PDB file of C-alpha atoms in Angstrom:
ATOM      1  CA  UNK A  16       0.157  -0.016   0.016  1.00  0.00           C
ATOM      2  CA  UNK A  17       1.360   3.330  -1.064  1.00  0.00           C
ATOM      3  CA  UNK A  18       2.116   6.223   1.470  1.00  0.00           C
ATOM      4  CA  UNK A  19      -0.221   8.328  -0.277  1.00  0.00           C
ATOM      5  CA  UNK A  20      -3.142   5.694   0.213  1.00  0.00           C
ATOM      6  CA  UNK A  21      -2.217   5.160   3.870  1.00  0.00           C
ATOM      7  CA  UNK A  22      -2.433   9.135   4.594  1.00  0.00           C
ATOM      8  CA  UNK A  23      -5.772   9.091   2.515  1.00  0.00           C
ATOM      9  CA  UNK A  24      -7.256   6.366   4.716  1.00  0.00           C
ATOM     10  CA  UNK A  25      -6.023   7.751   8.047  1.00  0.00           C
ATOM     11  CA  UNK A  26      -7.672  11.143   6.922  1.00  0.00           C
ATOM     12  CA  UNK A  27     -10.869   9.411   6.285  1.00  0.00           C
ATOM     13  CA  UNK A  28     -10.860   7.710   9.294  1.00  0.00           C
ATOM     14  CA  UNK A  29     -10.119  10.962  11.274  1.00  0.00           C
ATOM     15  CA  UNK A  30     -12.927  12.773   9.504  1.00  0.00           C
ATOM     16  CA  UNK A  31     -15.412   9.900  10.449  1.00  0.00           C
ATOM     17  CA  UNK A  32     -14.153  10.033  14.203  1.00  0.00           C
ATOM     18  CA  UNK A  33     -14.764  14.080  14.091  1.00  0.00           C
ATOM     19  CA  UNK A  34     -18.225  13.467  12.580  1.00  0.00           C
ATOM     20  CA  UNK A  35     -19.162  10.785  14.982  1.00  0.00           C
ATOM     21  CA  UNK A  36     -18.370  13.292  17.715  1.00  0.00           C
ATOM     22  CA  UNK A  37     -20.011  15.965  16.503  1.00  0.00           C
ATOM     23  CA  UNK A  38     -23.226  13.826  16.296  1.00  0.00           C
ATOM     24  CA  UNK A  39     -23.239  12.493  19.971  1.00  0.00           C
ATOM     25  CA  UNK A  40     -25.402  15.134  21.297  1.00  0.00           C
ATOM     26  CA  UNK A  41     -29.008  13.707  21.313  1.00  0.00           C
ATOM     27  CA  UNK A  42     -30.595  17.332  21.782  1.00  0.00           C
ATOM     28  CA  UNK A  43     -29.853  20.753  20.565  1.00  0.00           C
ATOM     29  CA  UNK A  44     -27.846  22.108  23.478  1.00  0.00           C
ATOM     30  CA  UNK A  45     -26.876  21.498  26.937  1.00  0.00           C
ATOM     31  CA  UNK A  46     -27.156  23.929  29.711  1.00  0.00           C
ATOM     32  CA  UNK A  47     -24.544  25.055  32.499  1.00  0.00           C
ATOM     33  CA  UNK A  48     -26.212  26.381  35.653  1.00  0.00           C
ATOM     34  CA  UNK A  49     -24.789  27.639  38.787  1.00  0.00           C
ATOM     35  CA  UNK A  50     -26.286  28.050  42.420  1.00  0.00           C
ATOM     36  CA  UNK A  51     -25.228  28.937  45.867  1.00  0.00           C
ATOM     37  CA  UNK A  52     -26.449  28.187  49.596  1.00  0.00           C
ATOM     38  CA  UNK A  53     -28.942  30.425  51.115  1.00  0.00           C
ATOM     39  CA  UNK A  54     -27.503  33.827  51.795  1.00  0.00           C
ATOM     40  CA  UNK A  55     -24.091  32.721  50.522  1.00  0.00           C
ATOM     41  CA  UNK A  56     -23.781  35.473  47.572  1.00  0.00           C
ATOM     42  CA  UNK A  57     -21.901  34.342  44.557  1.00  0.00           C
ATOM     43  CA  UNK A  58     -20.858  36.508  41.587  1.00  0.00           C
ATOM     44  CA  UNK A  59     -19.380  34.484  38.636  1.00  0.00           C
ATOM     45  CA  UNK A  60     -16.616  36.286  36.821  1.00  0.00           C
ATOM     46  CA  UNK A  61     -16.576  33.706  34.045  1.00  0.00           C
ATOM     47  CA  UNK A  62     -17.169  30.109  33.388  1.00  0.00           C
ATOM     48  CA  UNK A  63     -15.143  28.911  30.129  1.00  0.00           C
ATOM     49  CA  UNK A  64     -16.047  25.560  28.603  1.00  0.00           C
ATOM     50  CA  UNK A  65     -13.566  23.310  26.696  1.00  0.00           C
ATOM     51  CA  UNK A  66     -15.792  20.785  24.803  1.00  0.00           C
ATOM     52  CA  UNK A  67     -14.693  17.319  23.624  1.00  0.00           C
ATOM     53  CA  UNK A  68     -13.424  18.587  20.246  1.00  0.00           C
ATOM     54  CA  UNK A  69     -11.357  21.115  21.925  1.00  0.00           C
ATOM     55  CA  UNK A  70     -13.544  24.426  20.976  1.00  0.00           C
ATOM     56  CA  UNK A  71     -13.367  27.063  23.610  1.00  0.00           C
ATOM     57  CA  UNK A  72     -16.465  28.778  24.796  1.00  0.00           C
ATOM     58  CA  UNK A  73     -15.595  31.891  26.948  1.00  0.00           C
ATOM     59  CA  UNK A  74     -18.041  33.349  29.282  1.00  0.00           C
ATOM     60  CA  UNK A  75     -20.635  30.598  28.499  1.00  0.00           C
ATOM     61  CA  UNK A  76     -21.843  31.856  32.038  1.00  0.00           C
ATOM     62  CA  UNK A  77     -21.422  35.100  34.025  1.00  0.00           C
ATOM     63  CA  UNK A  78     -23.054  36.922  36.759  1.00  0.00           C
ATOM     64  CA  UNK A  79     -25.090  36.155  39.695  1.00  0.00           C
ATOM     65  CA  UNK A  80     -25.597  32.578  40.778  1.00  0.00           C
ATOM     66  CA  UNK A  81     -29.196  31.387  41.905  1.00  0.00           C
ATOM     67  CA  UNK A  82     -29.698  31.759  45.570  1.00  0.00           C
ATOM     68  CA  UNK A  83     -32.661  32.111  48.145  1.00  0.00           C
ATOM     69  CA  UNK A  84     -32.263  34.694  50.758  1.00  0.00           C
ATOM     70  CA  UNK A  85     -35.466  34.464  52.934  1.00  0.00           C
ATOM     71  CA  UNK A  86     -36.235  37.367  55.188  1.00  0.00           C
ATOM     72  CA  UNK A  87     -35.915  37.354  58.833  1.00  0.00           C
ATOM     73  CA  UNK A  88     -32.783  34.806  58.600  1.00  0.00           C
ATOM     74  CA  UNK A  89     -35.399  32.001  58.250  1.00  0.00           C
ATOM     75  CA  UNK A  90     -33.389  30.035  55.451  1.00  0.00           C
ATOM     76  CA  UNK A  91     -30.422  27.465  56.133  1.00  0.00           C
ATOM     77  CA  UNK A  92     -27.435  27.732  54.141  1.00  0.00           C
ATOM     78  CA  UNK A  93     -25.709  24.642  55.824  1.00  0.00           C
ATOM     79  CA  UNK A  94     -24.896  21.596  53.620  1.00  0.00           C
ATOM     80  CA  UNK A  95     -25.339  20.621  50.105  1.00  0.00           C
ATOM     81  CA  UNK A  96     -28.823  20.550  48.637  1.00  0.00           C
ATOM     82  CA  UNK A  97     -30.296  16.968  48.589  1.00  0.00           C
ATOM     83  CA  UNK A  98     -32.611  18.025  45.525  1.00  0.00           C
ATOM     84  CA  UNK A  99     -30.255  20.431  43.634  1.00  0.00           C
ATOM     85  CA  UNK A 100     -32.056  22.853  40.991  1.00  0.00           C
ATOM     86  CA  UNK A 101     -30.583  23.674  37.690  1.00  0.00           C
ATOM     87  CA  UNK A 102     -29.416  27.005  38.825  1.00  0.00           C
ATOM     88  CA  UNK A 103     -29.063  30.121  36.849  1.00  0.00           C
ATOM     89  CA  UNK A 104     -27.403  29.738  33.707  1.00  0.00           C
ATOM     90  CA  UNK A 105     -27.496  29.396  29.916  1.00  0.00           C
ATOM     91  CA  UNK A 106     -27.516  26.909  27.022  1.00  0.00           C
ATOM     92  CA  UNK A 107     -23.844  26.235  25.483  1.00  0.00           C
ATOM     93  CA  UNK A 108     -25.271  26.658  22.148  1.00  0.00           C
ATOM     94  CA  UNK A 109     -23.053  24.844  19.350  1.00  0.00           C
ATOM     95  CA  UNK A 110     -20.797  22.997  21.770  1.00  0.00           C
ATOM     96  CA  UNK A 111     -20.415  19.141  22.078  1.00  0.00           C
ATOM     97  CA  UNK A 112     -20.411  17.826  25.273  1.00  0.00           C
ATOM     98  CA  UNK A 113     -17.817  19.332  28.076  1.00  0.00           C
ATOM     99  CA  UNK A 114     -14.239  18.098  28.722  1.00  0.00           C
ATOM    100  CA  UNK A 115     -13.451  20.888  31.179  1.00  0.00           C
ATOM    101  CA  UNK A 116     -14.962  23.940  32.540  1.00  0.00           C
ATOM    102  CA  UNK A 117     -12.903  26.712  33.928  1.00  0.00           C
ATOM    103  CA  UNK A 118     -14.558  28.959  36.561  1.00  0.00           C
ATOM    104  CA  UNK A 119     -13.539  31.909  38.266  1.00  0.00           C
ATOM    105  CA  UNK A 120     -15.885  33.643  41.106  1.00  0.00           C
ATOM    106  CA  UNK A 121     -16.249  36.046  43.846  1.00  0.00           C
ATOM    107  CA  UNK A 122     -17.636  34.550  47.274  1.00  0.00           C
ATOM    108  CA  UNK A 123     -19.041  37.803  48.628  1.00  0.00           C
ATOM    109  CA  UNK A 124     -19.523  36.728  52.210  1.00  0.00           C
ATOM    110  CA  UNK A 125     -16.149  35.771  52.802  1.00  0.00           C
ATOM    111  CA  UNK A 126     -15.126  38.020  50.355  1.00  0.00           C
ATOM    112  CA  UNK A 127     -12.798  35.835  48.356  1.00  0.00           C
ATOM    113  CA  UNK A 128     -11.948  35.117  44.744  1.00  0.00           C
ATOM    114  CA  UNK A 129     -11.544  31.642  43.542  1.00  0.00           C
ATOM    115  CA  UNK A 130     -10.871  29.799  40.476  1.00  0.00           C
ATOM    116  CA  UNK A 131     -10.896  26.224  39.652  1.00  0.00           C
ATOM    117  CA  UNK A 132     -10.971  23.724  36.508  1.00  0.00           C
ATOM    118  CA  UNK A 133     -13.737  20.889  36.891  1.00  0.00           C
ATOM    119  CA  UNK A 134     -12.515  17.945  34.569  1.00  0.00           C
ATOM    120  CA  UNK A 135     -15.758  16.161  33.315  1.00  0.00           C
ATOM    121  CA  UNK A 136     -15.314  12.431  32.979  1.00  0.00           C
ATOM    122  CA  UNK A 137     -16.200  10.424  30.087  1.00  0.00           C
ATOM    123  CA  UNK A 138     -18.666   8.550  32.374  1.00  0.00           C
ATOM    124  CA  UNK A 139     -20.522  11.912  33.223  1.00  0.00           C
ATOM    125  CA  UNK A 140     -20.561  12.599  29.367  1.00  0.00           C
ATOM    126  CA  UNK A 141     -22.189   9.064  29.149  1.00  0.00           C
ATOM    127  CA  UNK A 142     -24.967   9.940  31.369  1.00  0.00           C
ATOM    128  CA  UNK A 143     -25.420  13.126  29.472  1.00  0.00           C
ATOM    129  CA  UNK A 144     -25.974  11.081  26.352  1.00  0.00           C
ATOM    130  CA  UNK A 145     -28.133   8.520  27.996  1.00  0.00           C
ATOM    131  CA  UNK A 146     -31.817   8.573  27.269  1.00  0.00           C
ATOM    132  CA  UNK A 147     -34.245   7.196  29.808  1.00  0.00           C
ATOM    133  CA  UNK A 148     -37.989   6.746  30.375  1.00  0.00           C
ATOM    134  CA  UNK A 149     -39.064   9.378  32.762  1.00  0.00           C
ATOM    135  CA  UNK A 150     -42.462  10.650  33.913  1.00  0.00           C
ATOM    136  CA  UNK A 151     -43.297  14.106  33.750  1.00  0.00           C
ATOM    137  CA  UNK A 152     -45.437  15.291  36.507  1.00  0.00           C
ATOM    138  CA  UNK A 153     -45.924  18.648  35.133  1.00  0.00           C
ATOM    139  CA  UNK A 154     -47.846  17.400  32.060  1.00  0.00           C
ATOM    140  CA  UNK A 155     -48.586  13.830  32.963  1.00  0.00           C
ATOM    141  CA  UNK A 156     -46.560  12.087  30.406  1.00  0.00           C
ATOM    142  CA  UNK A 157     -43.997   9.535  29.884  1.00  0.00           C
ATOM    143  CA  UNK A 158     -40.875  10.812  27.693  1.00  0.00           C
ATOM    144  CA  UNK A 159     -37.445   9.787  26.747  1.00  0.00           C
ATOM    145  CA  UNK A 160     -35.480  12.259  28.843  1.00  0.00           C
ATOM    146  CA  UNK A 161     -31.856  13.277  29.050  1.00  0.00           C
ATOM    147  CA  UNK A 162     -29.554  14.846  31.609  1.00  0.00           C
ATOM    148  CA  UNK A 163     -28.866  17.784  29.587  1.00  0.00           C
ATOM    149  CA  UNK A 164     -27.983  20.081  32.438  1.00  0.00           C
ATOM    150  CA  UNK A 165     -24.708  20.628  34.308  1.00  0.00           C
ATOM    151  CA  UNK A 166     -25.538  22.149  37.458  1.00  0.00           C
ATOM    152  CA  UNK A 167     -22.652  23.406  39.932  1.00  0.00           C
ATOM    153  CA  UNK A 168     -23.312  24.621  43.389  1.00  0.00           C
ATOM    154  CA  UNK A 169     -20.625  27.183  44.591  1.00  0.00           C
ATOM    155  CA  UNK A 170     -20.083  27.320  48.508  1.00  0.00           C
ATOM    156  CA  UNK A 171     -17.877  29.682  50.477  1.00  0.00           C
ATOM    157  CA  UNK A 172     -14.134  28.458  51.278  1.00  0.00           C
ATOM    158  CA  UNK A 173     -13.883  27.399  47.620  1.00  0.00           C
ATOM    159  CA  UNK A 174     -16.084  24.143  47.666  1.00  0.00           C
ATOM    160  CA  UNK A 175     -17.872  23.145  44.536  1.00  0.00           C
ATOM    161  CA  UNK A 176     -20.329  20.085  43.793  1.00  0.00           C
ATOM    162  CA  UNK A 177     -21.433  19.030  40.445  1.00  0.00           C
ATOM    163  CA  UNK A 178     -24.672  17.289  39.336  1.00  0.00           C
ATOM    164  CA  UNK A 179     -26.164  16.322  35.991  1.00  0.00           C
ATOM    165  CA  UNK A 180     -29.979  16.447  35.601  1.00  0.00           C
ATOM    166  CA  UNK A 181     -32.921  16.578  33.696  1.00  0.00           C
ATOM    167  CA  UNK A 182     -36.044  18.381  33.652  1.00  0.00           C
ATOM    168  CA  UNK A 183     -38.054  15.142  34.614  1.00  0.00           C
ATOM    169  CA  UNK A 184     -34.784  12.963  35.693  1.00  0.00           C
ATOM    170  CA  UNK A 185     -33.441  13.079  39.110  1.00  0.00           C
ATOM    171  CA  UNK A 186     -29.947  14.796  39.618  1.00  0.00           C
ATOM    172  CA  UNK A 187     -26.940  12.484  39.903  1.00  0.00           C
ATOM    173  CA  UNK A 188     -23.592  13.912  41.564  1.00  0.00           C
ATOM    174  CA  UNK A 189     -20.542  13.546  39.451  1.00  0.00           C
ATOM    175  CA  UNK A 190     -17.837  15.734  41.108  1.00  0.00           C
ATOM    176  CA  UNK A 191     -16.755  17.781  44.033  1.00  0.00           C
ATOM    177  CA  UNK A 192     -13.882  20.011  43.777  1.00  0.00           C
ATOM    178  CA  UNK A 193     -12.034  22.286  45.897  1.00  0.00           C
ATOM    179  CA  UNK A 194     -10.797  25.468  44.358  1.00  0.00           C
ATOM    180  CA  UNK A 195      -7.866  27.776  45.026  1.00  0.00           C
ATOM    181  CA  UNK A 196      -7.659  31.335  45.880  1.00  0.00           C
ATOM    182  CA  UNK A 197      -6.943  33.585  43.156  1.00  0.00           C
ATOM    183  CA  UNK A 198      -4.427  35.920  44.379  1.00  0.00           C
ATOM    184  CA  UNK A 199      -5.143  38.288  41.873  1.00  0.00           C
ATOM    185  CA  UNK A 200      -8.413  39.188  43.647  1.00  0.00           C
ATOM    186  CA  UNK A 201     -11.773  40.370  42.061  1.00  0.00           C
ATOM    187  CA  UNK A 202     -11.612  41.051  38.246  1.00  0.00           C
ATOM    188  CA  UNK A 203      -8.057  39.785  37.965  1.00  0.00           C
ATOM    189  CA  UNK A 204      -6.995  42.725  40.276  1.00  0.00           C
ATOM    190  CA  UNK A 205      -8.541  45.428  37.793  1.00  0.00           C
ATOM    191  CA  UNK A 206     -11.128  46.613  40.755  1.00  0.00           C
ATOM    192  CA  UNK A 207      -8.660  47.448  43.243  1.00  0.00           C
ATOM    193  CA  UNK A 208      -9.499  44.797  45.345  1.00  0.00           C
ATOM    194  CA  UNK A 209     -13.151  46.033  45.603  1.00  0.00           C
ATOM    195  CA  UNK A 210     -15.811  43.577  45.723  1.00  0.00           C
ATOM    196  CA  UNK A 211     -19.422  43.571  44.403  1.00  0.00           C
ATOM    197  CA  UNK A 212     -21.925  44.652  47.379  1.00  0.00           C
ATOM    198  CA  UNK A 213     -23.438  41.792  49.452  1.00  0.00           C
ATOM    199  CA  UNK A 214     -27.196  41.889  49.470  1.00  0.00           C
ATOM    200  CA  UNK A 215     -28.823  43.214  53.072  1.00  0.00           C
ATOM    201  CA  UNK A 216     -30.405  39.741  53.656  1.00  0.00           C
ATOM    202  CA  UNK A 217     -27.313  37.971  53.333  1.00  0.00           C
ATOM    203  CA  UNK A 218     -25.165  40.786  55.421  1.00  0.00           C
ATOM    204  CA  UNK A 219     -27.899  40.463  58.183  1.00  0.00           C
ATOM    205  CA  UNK A 220     -27.350  36.556  58.269  1.00  0.00           C
ATOM    206  CA  UNK A 221     -23.866  36.559  58.221  1.00  0.00           C
ATOM    207  CA  UNK A 222     -23.650  39.310  60.823  1.00  0.00           C
ATOM    208  CA  UNK A 223     -25.602  37.124  63.086  1.00  0.00           C
ATOM    209  CA  UNK A 224     -24.540  33.463  62.436  1.00  0.00           C
ATOM    210  CA  UNK A 225     -21.376  33.757  60.483  1.00  0.00           C
ATOM    211  CA  UNK A 226     -20.367  31.397  57.497  1.00  0.00           C
ATOM    212  CA  UNK A 227     -20.934  27.314  58.247  1.00  0.00           C
ATOM    213  CA  UNK A 228     -17.659  26.429  56.389  1.00  0.00           C
ATOM    214  CA  UNK A 229     -17.653  22.953  58.118  1.00  0.00           C
ATOM    215  CA  UNK A 230     -21.149  21.932  56.291  1.00  0.00           C
ATOM    216  CA  UNK A 231     -19.644  21.909  52.623  1.00  0.00           C
ATOM    217  CA  UNK A 232     -16.654  19.550  53.430  1.00  0.00           C
TER     218      UNK A 232
END
């Protein structure tokens, strides 16, 4: 077999693998969402995604994480949620399934700036590809559902937990990550060390009860 033919076959097989990868998504787009424990305000500076094809999606998500801050300190921020929600986020349109997610955020109750890389395993991507029969109580129908949501809960101390979930399928925990402090501070050092403002409800809770760091270990 000539070298030219070998190269041609290799190129064909490689293009076939690329095509197969691009067709592994059984839905239009997957969603990236963030939440935080009650009163533990979080500002996400950026969440950048690298998909399995090596494409980079910068600022796939940024802004305020989903949070509940009931009045009169009636909420409880301690521990990880038993039934996590999808959080506040966006669909990562055009991306294949994720390989890595880089997150830099401000934990406003401390205040502190954290950064981390979440490695998404192949077993997690398999969960996101797998269709399952599910009963949707909202419309009373059985469907083939997918866990197309990657939900990340960010807690003080740089702790993070990751789940995959679907609108009619229960969440499955897939990762727990300890972030590192970003020594540059907020906004990569461009704000002169100034953090975004803490909400009044969160400030009242922290002043009375403090931050329950040990509950997220």
